[in-house]
Amino acid sequence: MREVPIKVVLASDDSTPARAAEAWLTNARWASPPQFTVLTVGAPLIAARSWLHGTRHGSLMRALAELEADEEEAARRIADSVARRMRVAGLSVEAKARQGDAATQILREQEERAADLIALGPRGRSDFSTALLGSVSQQVLAHSRVPVLVARSARLPPGPLPQVVLVLTDGSLQVQTVMAWLESSGWLHGTQLVLGGLLGLSPGLGGAPDLEEELTTELRLAARDVLHELADRARPLARDVVIDLRLGHPLQAGFELADDHRADLLVVARRPVRPGEHPLADKVARYASTSVVLVPLSEAVTSAIEAAA
């Protein structure tokens, strides 16, 4: 458990998706009372301002500055409104408004506050929707150095959150970072933890069905050994621990696990992405119907993975 409070940045425009994140944070189980910052970002009125030169467009620039000040004041009112609701629930909350590109300002606020978690809805009022995840959410997920909660209103049960946590893992060291986050945040305490082992697609050896069955059996046994170690680690905190192994496409298998166990939170490690890659974590965050936490790998785990490669 942590000895210092977790610092959380809630990015909110008070839209329905943003209120899902607010509900999550308000009802979440925490290791200790967190310190919240509610951040609302006023969108830039003109992105490509370099076209406007001060000498020729001075009056227009002044008018834009006034409009942007009004936009920031409107953002401040939204942040204050959200913060008041959270304070009524007994939380320690500071309201903050910024002006500019939303993803940039959210990440900057996290860095300046040294926040441990960013929370947001899948998309807000000003986002252009990209598939099922807004462009702002995608940018934050891609560049955040701390865990990001993408909260959705689906499957929010009454009472403390989370109640059923599904950790998706392919057996790599990445899951150690996920477990450390769950322990330090307090989100394991009193929950049902489902360790979802993604075994991938069947070897498909064609003319050697006996060998295929043998390999699949050995894979299951090896996966169970790893997951039993994780289960032993979690049992002192969790209400219950379940191990469930699935063959098949990892994304489809992950969502089947979430449906079967009625998980209200999916947790996945997110490793550094190389150009052209579309890792499982990003796909889970984009297409999941329930809330997701993406946990970036710690430097120690990243170094261990690179050393083992």
PDB file of C-alpha atoms in Angstrom:
ATOM      1  CA  MET A   1       0.000   0.000   0.000  1.00  0.00           C
ATOM      2  CA  ARG A   2       1.081   3.553  -0.669  1.00  0.00           C
ATOM      3  CA  GLU A   3       2.215   5.846   2.154  1.00  0.00           C
ATOM      4  CA  VAL A   4       1.494   9.032   0.177  1.00  0.00           C
ATOM      5  CA  PRO A   5      -1.825   9.927  -1.465  1.00  0.00           C
ATOM      6  CA  ILE A   6      -2.345   9.151  -5.117  1.00  0.00           C
ATOM      7  CA  LYS A   7      -2.610  12.259  -7.280  1.00  0.00           C
ATOM      8  CA  VAL A   8      -5.268  12.086  -9.979  1.00  0.00           C
ATOM      9  CA  VAL A   9      -5.984  14.394 -12.918  1.00  0.00           C
ATOM     10  CA  LEU A  10      -9.597  14.144 -14.071  1.00  0.00           C
ATOM     11  CA  ALA A  11     -10.009  15.657 -17.530  1.00  0.00           C
ATOM     12  CA  SER A  12     -13.636  16.749 -17.745  1.00  0.00           C
ATOM     13  CA  ASP A  13     -15.865  18.878 -19.939  1.00  0.00           C
ATOM     14  CA  ASP A  14     -18.889  17.735 -17.893  1.00  0.00           C
ATOM     15  CA  SER A  15     -20.187  15.697 -20.822  1.00  0.00           C
ATOM     16  CA  THR A  16     -21.823  12.304 -20.295  1.00  0.00           C
ATOM     17  CA  PRO A  17     -18.567  10.391 -20.989  1.00  0.00           C
ATOM     18  CA  ALA A  18     -16.675  12.684 -18.602  1.00  0.00           C
ATOM     19  CA  ARG A  19     -19.262  12.082 -15.892  1.00  0.00           C
ATOM     20  CA  ALA A  20     -18.554   8.358 -16.155  1.00  0.00           C
ATOM     21  CA  ALA A  21     -14.939   9.085 -15.188  1.00  0.00           C
ATOM     22  CA  GLU A  22     -16.142  11.355 -12.383  1.00  0.00           C
ATOM     23  CA  ALA A  23     -18.400   8.577 -11.071  1.00  0.00           C
ATOM     24  CA  TRP A  24     -15.533   6.119 -11.174  1.00  0.00           C
ATOM     25  CA  LEU A  25     -13.202   8.315  -9.165  1.00  0.00           C
ATOM     26  CA  THR A  26     -15.893   9.267  -6.676  1.00  0.00           C
ATOM     27  CA  ASN A  27     -16.815   5.650  -5.942  1.00  0.00           C
ATOM     28  CA  ALA A  28     -13.425   3.982  -6.330  1.00  0.00           C
ATOM     29  CA  ARG A  29     -11.694   2.021  -3.588  1.00  0.00           C
ATOM     30  CA  TRP A  30      -8.472   3.845  -2.732  1.00  0.00           C
ATOM     31  CA  ALA A  31      -5.519   2.807  -0.606  1.00  0.00           C
ATOM     32  CA  SER A  32      -5.597   6.305   0.918  1.00  0.00           C
ATOM     33  CA  PRO A  33      -7.662   9.435   0.140  1.00  0.00           C
ATOM     34  CA  PRO A  34      -6.401  10.783  -3.221  1.00  0.00           C
ATOM     35  CA  GLN A  35      -5.731  14.359  -4.232  1.00  0.00           C
ATOM     36  CA  PHE A  36      -7.788  15.245  -7.308  1.00  0.00           C
ATOM     37  CA  THR A  37      -7.326  17.930  -9.919  1.00  0.00           C
ATOM     38  CA  VAL A  38     -10.309  18.546 -12.195  1.00  0.00           C
ATOM     39  CA  LEU A  39      -8.972  19.944 -15.459  1.00  0.00           C
ATOM     40  CA  THR A  40     -11.125  21.509 -18.166  1.00  0.00           C
ATOM     41  CA  VAL A  41      -9.433  22.648 -21.361  1.00  0.00           C
ATOM     42  CA  GLY A  42     -10.802  25.468 -23.496  1.00  0.00           C
ATOM     43  CA  ALA A  43     -10.236  24.574 -27.143  1.00  0.00           C
ATOM     44  CA  PRO A  44      -8.109  26.930 -29.291  1.00  0.00           C
ATOM     45  CA  LEU A  45     -10.262  29.086 -31.555  1.00  0.00           C
ATOM     46  CA  ILE A  46      -7.709  29.109 -34.383  1.00  0.00           C
ATOM     47  CA  ALA A  47      -5.100  26.356 -34.400  1.00  0.00           C
ATOM     48  CA  ALA A  48      -2.823  27.748 -37.154  1.00  0.00           C
ATOM     49  CA  ARG A  49      -2.251  31.214 -35.679  1.00  0.00           C
ATOM     50  CA  SER A  50       1.074  31.532 -37.471  1.00  0.00           C
ATOM     51  CA  TRP A  51      -0.892  32.870 -40.481  1.00  0.00           C
ATOM     52  CA  LEU A  52      -1.836  35.945 -38.477  1.00  0.00           C
ATOM     53  CA  HIS A  53       0.956  38.503 -38.165  1.00  0.00           C
ATOM     54  CA  GLY A  54       0.848  41.028 -35.370  1.00  0.00           C
ATOM     55  CA  THR A  55       1.501  44.073 -37.565  1.00  0.00           C
ATOM     56  CA  ARG A  56      -1.264  43.388 -40.098  1.00  0.00           C
ATOM     57  CA  HIS A  57      -3.780  41.609 -37.903  1.00  0.00           C
ATOM     58  CA  GLY A  58      -3.326  43.313 -34.553  1.00  0.00           C
ATOM     59  CA  SER A  59      -7.013  44.012 -33.991  1.00  0.00           C
ATOM     60  CA  LEU A  60      -7.962  40.454 -34.902  1.00  0.00           C
ATOM     61  CA  MET A  61      -5.314  39.067 -32.576  1.00  0.00           C
ATOM     62  CA  ARG A  62      -6.665  41.186 -29.710  1.00  0.00           C
ATOM     63  CA  ALA A  63     -10.195  40.009 -30.437  1.00  0.00           C
ATOM     64  CA  LEU A  64      -9.031  36.390 -30.443  1.00  0.00           C
ATOM     65  CA  ALA A  65      -7.239  36.904 -27.140  1.00  0.00           C
ATOM     66  CA  GLU A  66     -10.463  38.208 -25.603  1.00  0.00           C
ATOM     67  CA  LEU A  67     -12.471  35.303 -26.989  1.00  0.00           C
ATOM     68  CA  GLU A  68      -9.926  32.809 -25.713  1.00  0.00           C
ATOM     69  CA  ALA A  69     -10.039  34.432 -22.280  1.00  0.00           C
ATOM     70  CA  ASP A  70     -13.806  33.969 -22.333  1.00  0.00           C
ATOM     71  CA  GLU A  71     -13.335  30.349 -23.398  1.00  0.00           C
ATOM     72  CA  GLU A  72     -10.924  29.728 -20.533  1.00  0.00           C
ATOM     73  CA  GLU A  73     -13.331  31.341 -18.076  1.00  0.00           C
ATOM     74  CA  ALA A  74     -16.107  29.070 -19.324  1.00  0.00           C
ATOM     75  CA  ALA A  75     -13.746  26.100 -18.829  1.00  0.00           C
ATOM     76  CA  ARG A  76     -13.048  27.294 -15.305  1.00  0.00           C
ATOM     77  CA  ARG A  77     -16.749  27.388 -14.499  1.00  0.00           C
ATOM     78  CA  ILE A  78     -17.115  23.799 -15.719  1.00  0.00           C
ATOM     79  CA  ALA A  79     -14.134  22.637 -13.664  1.00  0.00           C
ATOM     80  CA  ASP A  80     -15.496  24.413 -10.575  1.00  0.00           C
ATOM     81  CA  SER A  81     -18.889  22.766 -11.035  1.00  0.00           C
ATOM     82  CA  VAL A  82     -17.385  19.269 -11.302  1.00  0.00           C
ATOM     83  CA  ALA A  83     -15.084  19.910  -8.341  1.00  0.00           C
ATOM     84  CA  ARG A  84     -18.002  21.035  -6.162  1.00  0.00           C
ATOM     85  CA  ARG A  85     -19.861  17.787  -6.822  1.00  0.00           C
ATOM     86  CA  MET A  86     -16.797  15.755  -5.900  1.00  0.00           C
ATOM     87  CA  ARG A  87     -16.227  17.765  -2.717  1.00  0.00           C
ATOM     88  CA  VAL A  88     -19.780  17.003  -1.632  1.00  0.00           C
ATOM     89  CA  ALA A  89     -18.730  13.333  -1.774  1.00  0.00           C
ATOM     90  CA  GLY A  90     -15.940  14.149   0.693  1.00  0.00           C
ATOM     91  CA  LEU A  91     -13.048  14.255  -1.775  1.00  0.00           C
ATOM     92  CA  SER A  92     -10.097  16.647  -1.833  1.00  0.00           C
ATOM     93  CA  VAL A  93     -10.396  18.430  -5.188  1.00  0.00           C
ATOM     94  CA  GLU A  94      -8.783  21.397  -6.929  1.00  0.00           C
ATOM     95  CA  ALA A  95     -10.298  22.901 -10.077  1.00  0.00           C
ATOM     96  CA  LYS A  96      -8.081  24.013 -12.949  1.00  0.00           C
ATOM     97  CA  ALA A  97      -8.673  25.464 -16.422  1.00  0.00           C
ATOM     98  CA  ARG A  98      -6.252  25.592 -19.332  1.00  0.00           C
ATOM     99  CA  GLN A  99      -6.392  26.852 -22.894  1.00  0.00           C
ATOM    100  CA  GLY A 100      -5.102  25.038 -25.976  1.00  0.00           C
ATOM    101  CA  ASP A 101      -4.866  21.550 -27.405  1.00  0.00           C
ATOM    102  CA  ALA A 102      -6.698  19.245 -24.991  1.00  0.00           C
ATOM    103  CA  ALA A 103      -4.343  16.247 -25.067  1.00  0.00           C
ATOM    104  CA  THR A 104      -1.255  18.447 -24.724  1.00  0.00           C
ATOM    105  CA  GLN A 105      -2.705  20.310 -21.766  1.00  0.00           C
ATOM    106  CA  ILE A 106      -3.852  17.126 -19.999  1.00  0.00           C
ATOM    107  CA  LEU A 107      -0.378  15.600 -20.297  1.00  0.00           C
ATOM    108  CA  ARG A 108       1.253  18.848 -19.205  1.00  0.00           C
ATOM    109  CA  GLU A 109      -0.977  19.012 -16.129  1.00  0.00           C
ATOM    110  CA  GLN A 110      -0.038  15.453 -15.225  1.00  0.00           C
ATOM    111  CA  GLU A 111       3.659  16.261 -15.474  1.00  0.00           C
ATOM    112  CA  GLU A 112       3.424  19.489 -13.472  1.00  0.00           C
ATOM    113  CA  ARG A 113       1.363  17.843 -10.724  1.00  0.00           C
ATOM    114  CA  ALA A 114       3.414  14.629 -10.816  1.00  0.00           C
ATOM    115  CA  ALA A 115       0.045  12.881 -10.948  1.00  0.00           C
ATOM    116  CA  ASP A 116      -0.155   9.100 -10.684  1.00  0.00           C
ATOM    117  CA  LEU A 117      -3.295   8.640 -12.797  1.00  0.00           C
ATOM    118  CA  ILE A 118      -5.160  10.401 -15.598  1.00  0.00           C
ATOM    119  CA  ALA A 119      -8.898   9.756 -15.840  1.00  0.00           C
ATOM    120  CA  LEU A 120     -11.129  10.703 -18.752  1.00  0.00           C
ATOM    121  CA  GLY A 121     -14.143   9.635 -20.760  1.00  0.00           C
ATOM    122  CA  PRO A 122     -13.730   7.961 -24.152  1.00  0.00           C
ATOM    123  CA  ARG A 123     -14.589  11.213 -25.898  1.00  0.00           C
ATOM    124  CA  GLY A 124     -15.780  14.700 -25.059  1.00  0.00           C
ATOM    125  CA  ARG A 125     -17.829  17.450 -26.651  1.00  0.00           C
ATOM    126  CA  SER A 126     -15.015  18.826 -28.762  1.00  0.00           C
ATOM    127  CA  ASP A 127     -13.522  15.525 -29.928  1.00  0.00           C
ATOM    128  CA  PHE A 128     -13.706  14.252 -33.482  1.00  0.00           C
ATOM    129  CA  SER A 129     -14.687  10.633 -32.915  1.00  0.00           C
ATOM    130  CA  THR A 130     -12.146   8.085 -34.066  1.00  0.00           C
ATOM    131  CA  ALA A 131     -13.713   4.611 -34.110  1.00  0.00           C
ATOM    132  CA  LEU A 132     -14.987   4.171 -30.549  1.00  0.00           C
ATOM    133  CA  LEU A 133     -12.346   6.292 -28.854  1.00  0.00           C
ATOM    134  CA  GLY A 134     -11.976  10.051 -29.181  1.00  0.00           C
ATOM    135  CA  SER A 135      -8.856  11.610 -30.640  1.00  0.00           C
ATOM    136  CA  VAL A 136      -7.979  13.329 -27.353  1.00  0.00           C
ATOM    137  CA  SER A 137      -8.223  10.045 -25.438  1.00  0.00           C
ATOM    138  CA  GLN A 138      -6.067   8.305 -28.026  1.00  0.00           C
ATOM    139  CA  GLN A 139      -3.359  10.944 -27.815  1.00  0.00           C
ATOM    140  CA  VAL A 140      -3.308  10.842 -24.020  1.00  0.00           C
ATOM    141  CA  LEU A 141      -3.106   7.045 -24.007  1.00  0.00           C
ATOM    142  CA  ALA A 142      -0.318   7.072 -26.575  1.00  0.00           C
ATOM    143  CA  HIS A 143       1.902   9.511 -24.708  1.00  0.00           C
ATOM    144  CA  SER A 144       1.089   9.215 -21.016  1.00  0.00           C
ATOM    145  CA  ARG A 145       3.837   7.946 -18.742  1.00  0.00           C
ATOM    146  CA  VAL A 146       1.341   7.085 -15.999  1.00  0.00           C
ATOM    147  CA  PRO A 147      -1.746   4.842 -15.985  1.00  0.00           C
ATOM    148  CA  VAL A 148      -4.825   6.168 -17.779  1.00  0.00           C
ATOM    149  CA  LEU A 149      -8.394   5.279 -16.862  1.00  0.00           C
ATOM    150  CA  VAL A 150     -10.828   5.409 -19.777  1.00  0.00           C
ATOM    151  CA  ALA A 151     -14.131   5.240 -17.921  1.00  0.00           C
ATOM    152  CA  ARG A 152     -17.338   4.131 -19.577  1.00  0.00           C
ATOM    153  CA  SER A 153     -20.811   4.200 -18.078  1.00  0.00           C
ATOM    154  CA  ALA A 154     -21.552   0.579 -19.036  1.00  0.00           C
ATOM    155  CA  ARG A 155     -21.501  -1.998 -16.238  1.00  0.00           C
ATOM    156  CA  LEU A 156     -21.181   0.481 -13.384  1.00  0.00           C
ATOM    157  CA  PRO A 157     -22.656  -1.467 -10.466  1.00  0.00           C
ATOM    158  CA  PRO A 158     -23.884   0.246  -7.305  1.00  0.00           C
ATOM    159  CA  GLY A 159     -21.372   0.453  -4.497  1.00  0.00           C
ATOM    160  CA  PRO A 160     -17.591   0.780  -4.424  1.00  0.00           C
ATOM    161  CA  LEU A 161     -15.625   0.411  -7.659  1.00  0.00           C
ATOM    162  CA  PRO A 162     -14.187  -1.732  -9.037  1.00  0.00           C
ATOM    163  CA  GLN A 163     -15.995  -4.910  -8.044  1.00  0.00           C
ATOM    164  CA  VAL A 164     -14.727  -7.311 -10.715  1.00  0.00           C
ATOM    165  CA  VAL A 165     -11.265  -6.566 -12.119  1.00  0.00           C
ATOM    166  CA  LEU A 166     -10.090  -8.441 -15.203  1.00  0.00           C
ATOM    167  CA  VAL A 167      -6.332  -8.401 -15.786  1.00  0.00           C
ATOM    168  CA  LEU A 168      -5.443  -9.484 -19.312  1.00  0.00           C
ATOM    169  CA  THR A 169      -2.021 -11.043 -19.763  1.00  0.00           C
ATOM    170  CA  ASP A 170      -0.117 -13.118 -22.289  1.00  0.00           C
ATOM    171  CA  GLY A 171       2.312 -14.354 -19.635  1.00  0.00           C
ATOM    172  CA  SER A 172       5.000 -11.714 -20.177  1.00  0.00           C
ATOM    173  CA  LEU A 173       6.673  -9.693 -17.434  1.00  0.00           C
ATOM    174  CA  GLN A 174       4.376  -6.807 -18.312  1.00  0.00           C
ATOM    175  CA  VAL A 175       1.730  -8.088 -15.909  1.00  0.00           C
ATOM    176  CA  GLN A 176       4.013  -7.356 -12.951  1.00  0.00           C
ATOM    177  CA  THR A 177       3.583  -3.633 -13.567  1.00  0.00           C
ATOM    178  CA  VAL A 178      -0.193  -4.063 -13.670  1.00  0.00           C
ATOM    179  CA  MET A 179      -0.267  -5.931 -10.370  1.00  0.00           C
ATOM    180  CA  ALA A 180       1.929  -3.330  -8.705  1.00  0.00           C
ATOM    181  CA  TRP A 181      -0.467  -0.582  -9.816  1.00  0.00           C
ATOM    182  CA  LEU A 182      -3.539  -2.427  -8.544  1.00  0.00           C
ATOM    183  CA  GLU A 183      -1.881  -3.026  -5.183  1.00  0.00           C
ATOM    184  CA  SER A 184      -0.699   0.547  -4.706  1.00  0.00           C
ATOM    185  CA  SER A 185      -3.977   2.147  -5.798  1.00  0.00           C
ATOM    186  CA  GLY A 186      -6.123   0.023  -3.488  1.00  0.00           C
ATOM    187  CA  TRP A 187      -8.240  -1.281  -6.367  1.00  0.00           C
ATOM    188  CA  LEU A 188      -7.557  -4.898  -5.402  1.00  0.00           C
ATOM    189  CA  HIS A 189      -8.942  -4.576  -1.896  1.00  0.00           C
ATOM    190  CA  GLY A 190     -12.244  -6.405  -1.533  1.00  0.00           C
ATOM    191  CA  THR A 191     -12.625  -7.055  -5.278  1.00  0.00           C
ATOM    192  CA  GLN A 192     -12.925 -10.180  -7.347  1.00  0.00           C
ATOM    193  CA  LEU A 193      -9.783 -10.459  -9.434  1.00  0.00           C
ATOM    194  CA  VAL A 194      -9.932 -12.407 -12.677  1.00  0.00           C
ATOM    195  CA  LEU A 195      -6.558 -13.296 -14.144  1.00  0.00           C
ATOM    196  CA  GLY A 196      -7.310 -13.742 -17.824  1.00  0.00           C
ATOM    197  CA  GLY A 197      -4.597 -15.728 -19.571  1.00  0.00           C
ATOM    198  CA  LEU A 198      -4.520 -15.119 -23.318  1.00  0.00           C
ATOM    199  CA  LEU A 199      -3.017 -18.203 -24.945  1.00  0.00           C
ATOM    200  CA  GLY A 200      -3.291 -16.987 -28.523  1.00  0.00           C
ATOM    201  CA  LEU A 201      -4.435 -18.975 -31.516  1.00  0.00           C
ATOM    202  CA  SER A 202      -4.163 -22.750 -31.731  1.00  0.00           C
ATOM    203  CA  PRO A 203      -0.830 -23.908 -33.248  1.00  0.00           C
ATOM    204  CA  GLY A 204      -2.762 -25.396 -36.199  1.00  0.00           C
ATOM    205  CA  LEU A 205      -0.317 -28.177 -37.013  1.00  0.00           C
ATOM    206  CA  GLY A 206      -2.663 -29.735 -39.527  1.00  0.00           C
ATOM    207  CA  GLY A 207      -1.495 -33.306 -40.016  1.00  0.00           C
ATOM    208  CA  ALA A 208      -0.229 -33.691 -36.437  1.00  0.00           C
ATOM    209  CA  PRO A 209      -3.296 -33.411 -34.180  1.00  0.00           C
ATOM    210  CA  ASP A 210      -1.624 -35.319 -31.335  1.00  0.00           C
ATOM    211  CA  LEU A 211       1.314 -32.916 -31.295  1.00  0.00           C
ATOM    212  CA  GLU A 212      -1.029 -29.943 -31.431  1.00  0.00           C
ATOM    213  CA  GLU A 213      -2.967 -31.246 -28.444  1.00  0.00           C
ATOM    214  CA  GLU A 214       0.262 -31.896 -26.542  1.00  0.00           C
ATOM    215  CA  LEU A 215       1.577 -28.390 -27.208  1.00  0.00           C
ATOM    216  CA  THR A 216      -1.735 -26.807 -26.176  1.00  0.00           C
ATOM    217  CA  THR A 217      -1.769 -28.828 -22.955  1.00  0.00           C
ATOM    218  CA  GLU A 218       1.794 -27.820 -22.115  1.00  0.00           C
ATOM    219  CA  LEU A 219       0.958 -24.186 -22.834  1.00  0.00           C
ATOM    220  CA  ARG A 220      -2.015 -24.315 -20.469  1.00  0.00           C
ATOM    221  CA  LEU A 221       0.072 -25.900 -17.714  1.00  0.00           C
ATOM    222  CA  ALA A 222       2.826 -23.295 -18.064  1.00  0.00           C
ATOM    223  CA  ALA A 223       0.268 -20.463 -18.046  1.00  0.00           C
ATOM    224  CA  ARG A 224      -1.421 -21.834 -14.934  1.00  0.00           C
ATOM    225  CA  ASP A 225       1.907 -21.916 -13.094  1.00  0.00           C
ATOM    226  CA  VAL A 226       2.490 -18.238 -13.852  1.00  0.00           C
ATOM    227  CA  LEU A 227      -1.048 -17.174 -12.996  1.00  0.00           C
ATOM    228  CA  HIS A 228      -1.100 -19.156  -9.741  1.00  0.00           C
ATOM    229  CA  GLU A 229       1.928 -17.141  -8.593  1.00  0.00           C
ATOM    230  CA  LEU A 230       0.045 -13.927  -9.368  1.00  0.00           C
ATOM    231  CA  ALA A 231      -3.045 -15.270  -7.625  1.00  0.00           C
ATOM    232  CA  ASP A 232      -1.056 -16.024  -4.460  1.00  0.00           C
ATOM    233  CA  ARG A 233       0.259 -12.475  -4.522  1.00  0.00           C
ATOM    234  CA  ALA A 234      -3.246 -10.999  -4.806  1.00  0.00           C
ATOM    235  CA  ARG A 235      -5.186 -13.199  -2.343  1.00  0.00           C
ATOM    236  CA  PRO A 236      -4.296 -11.223   0.821  1.00  0.00           C
ATOM    237  CA  LEU A 237      -6.066  -8.192  -0.727  1.00  0.00           C
ATOM    238  CA  ALA A 238      -8.711  -9.484  -3.121  1.00  0.00           C
ATOM    239  CA  ARG A 239     -12.058 -10.934  -2.046  1.00  0.00           C
ATOM    240  CA  ASP A 240     -11.665 -13.727  -4.577  1.00  0.00           C
ATOM    241  CA  VAL A 241      -9.201 -14.675  -7.301  1.00  0.00           C
ATOM    242  CA  VAL A 242     -10.179 -16.565 -10.457  1.00  0.00           C
ATOM    243  CA  ILE A 243      -7.881 -17.947 -13.164  1.00  0.00           C
ATOM    244  CA  ASP A 244      -9.338 -18.291 -16.648  1.00  0.00           C
ATOM    245  CA  LEU A 245      -7.336 -19.326 -19.721  1.00  0.00           C
ATOM    246  CA  ARG A 246      -8.559 -18.747 -23.268  1.00  0.00           C
ATOM    247  CA  LEU A 247      -7.376 -19.827 -26.695  1.00  0.00           C
ATOM    248  CA  GLY A 248      -8.218 -17.661 -29.682  1.00  0.00           C
ATOM    249  CA  HIS A 249      -7.622 -14.175 -30.999  1.00  0.00           C
ATOM    250  CA  PRO A 250      -6.413 -12.158 -27.978  1.00  0.00           C
ATOM    251  CA  LEU A 251      -8.829  -9.239 -28.462  1.00  0.00           C
ATOM    252  CA  GLN A 252     -11.868 -11.455 -28.927  1.00  0.00           C
ATOM    253  CA  ALA A 253     -10.809 -13.714 -26.058  1.00  0.00           C
ATOM    254  CA  GLY A 254     -10.325 -10.688 -23.798  1.00  0.00           C
ATOM    255  CA  PHE A 255     -13.805  -9.378 -24.475  1.00  0.00           C
ATOM    256  CA  GLU A 256     -15.308 -12.841 -23.996  1.00  0.00           C
ATOM    257  CA  LEU A 257     -13.607 -12.996 -20.598  1.00  0.00           C
ATOM    258  CA  ALA A 258     -15.018  -9.576 -19.706  1.00  0.00           C
ATOM    259  CA  ASP A 259     -18.530 -10.643 -20.691  1.00  0.00           C
ATOM    260  CA  ASP A 260     -18.381 -14.020 -18.952  1.00  0.00           C
ATOM    261  CA  HIS A 261     -17.150 -12.564 -15.667  1.00  0.00           C
ATOM    262  CA  ARG A 262     -19.159  -9.326 -15.907  1.00  0.00           C
ATOM    263  CA  ALA A 263     -16.008  -7.320 -15.291  1.00  0.00           C
ATOM    264  CA  ASP A 264     -16.464  -3.620 -14.589  1.00  0.00           C
ATOM    265  CA  LEU A 265     -12.759  -2.879 -15.139  1.00  0.00           C
ATOM    266  CA  LEU A 266     -10.218  -4.242 -17.632  1.00  0.00           C
ATOM    267  CA  VAL A 267      -6.551  -3.663 -16.832  1.00  0.00           C
ATOM    268  CA  VAL A 268      -3.844  -4.094 -19.458  1.00  0.00           C
ATOM    269  CA  ALA A 269      -0.144  -3.265 -19.579  1.00  0.00           C
ATOM    270  CA  ARG A 270       0.929  -0.916 -22.338  1.00  0.00           C
ATOM    271  CA  ARG A 271       4.470  -1.253 -23.624  1.00  0.00           C
ATOM    272  CA  PRO A 272       6.240   1.334 -25.778  1.00  0.00           C
ATOM    273  CA  VAL A 273       4.841   1.169 -29.305  1.00  0.00           C
ATOM    274  CA  ARG A 274       6.959   0.998 -32.416  1.00  0.00           C
ATOM    275  CA  PRO A 275       5.817   2.727 -35.627  1.00  0.00           C
ATOM    276  CA  GLY A 276       3.201   0.706 -37.453  1.00  0.00           C
ATOM    277  CA  GLU A 277       2.267  -1.409 -34.424  1.00  0.00           C
ATOM    278  CA  HIS A 278      -1.269  -1.695 -33.075  1.00  0.00           C
ATOM    279  CA  PRO A 279      -0.817  -3.396 -29.706  1.00  0.00           C
ATOM    280  CA  LEU A 280      -3.520  -5.230 -27.802  1.00  0.00           C
ATOM    281  CA  ALA A 281      -3.716  -2.573 -25.077  1.00  0.00           C
ATOM    282  CA  ASP A 282      -4.681   0.147 -27.538  1.00  0.00           C
ATOM    283  CA  LYS A 283      -7.311  -2.060 -29.162  1.00  0.00           C
ATOM    284  CA  VAL A 284      -8.812  -2.944 -25.793  1.00  0.00           C
ATOM    285  CA  ALA A 285      -9.066   0.739 -24.858  1.00  0.00           C
ATOM    286  CA  ARG A 286     -10.638   1.594 -28.207  1.00  0.00           C
ATOM    287  CA  TYR A 287     -13.246  -1.138 -28.501  1.00  0.00           C
ATOM    288  CA  ALA A 288     -14.092  -2.250 -24.951  1.00  0.00           C
ATOM    289  CA  SER A 289     -17.622  -1.644 -23.728  1.00  0.00           C
ATOM    290  CA  THR A 290     -16.493  -1.314 -20.123  1.00  0.00           C
ATOM    291  CA  SER A 291     -13.917   0.840 -18.362  1.00  0.00           C
ATOM    292  CA  VAL A 292     -10.227   0.246 -19.038  1.00  0.00           C
ATOM    293  CA  VAL A 293      -6.976   1.124 -17.301  1.00  0.00           C
ATOM    294  CA  LEU A 294      -3.830   1.088 -19.423  1.00  0.00           C
ATOM    295  CA  VAL A 295      -0.697   0.818 -17.304  1.00  0.00           C
ATOM    296  CA  PRO A 296       2.548   1.832 -19.014  1.00  0.00           C
ATOM    297  CA  LEU A 297       5.496  -0.406 -18.263  1.00  0.00           C
ATOM    298  CA  SER A 298       7.927   0.629 -15.573  1.00  0.00           C
ATOM    299  CA  GLU A 299      11.533   1.237 -16.629  1.00  0.00           C
ATOM    300  CA  ALA A 300      12.644  -1.854 -14.682  1.00  0.00           C
ATOM    301  CA  VAL A 301      10.187  -4.130 -16.487  1.00  0.00           C
ATOM    302  CA  THR A 302      10.989  -2.593 -19.875  1.00  0.00           C
ATOM    303  CA  SER A 303      14.714  -3.203 -19.272  1.00  0.00           C
ATOM    304  CA  ALA A 304      14.046  -6.802 -18.201  1.00  0.00           C
ATOM    305  CA  ILE A 305      11.963  -7.482 -21.323  1.00  0.00           C
ATOM    306  CA  GLU A 306      14.624  -5.976 -23.584  1.00  0.00           C
ATOM    307  CA  ALA A 307      17.320  -8.032 -21.841  1.00  0.00           C
ATOM    308  CA  ALA A 308      15.329 -11.225 -22.331  1.00  0.00           C
ATOM    309  CA  ALA A 309      14.649 -10.509 -26.014  1.00  0.00           C
TER     310      ALA A 309
END
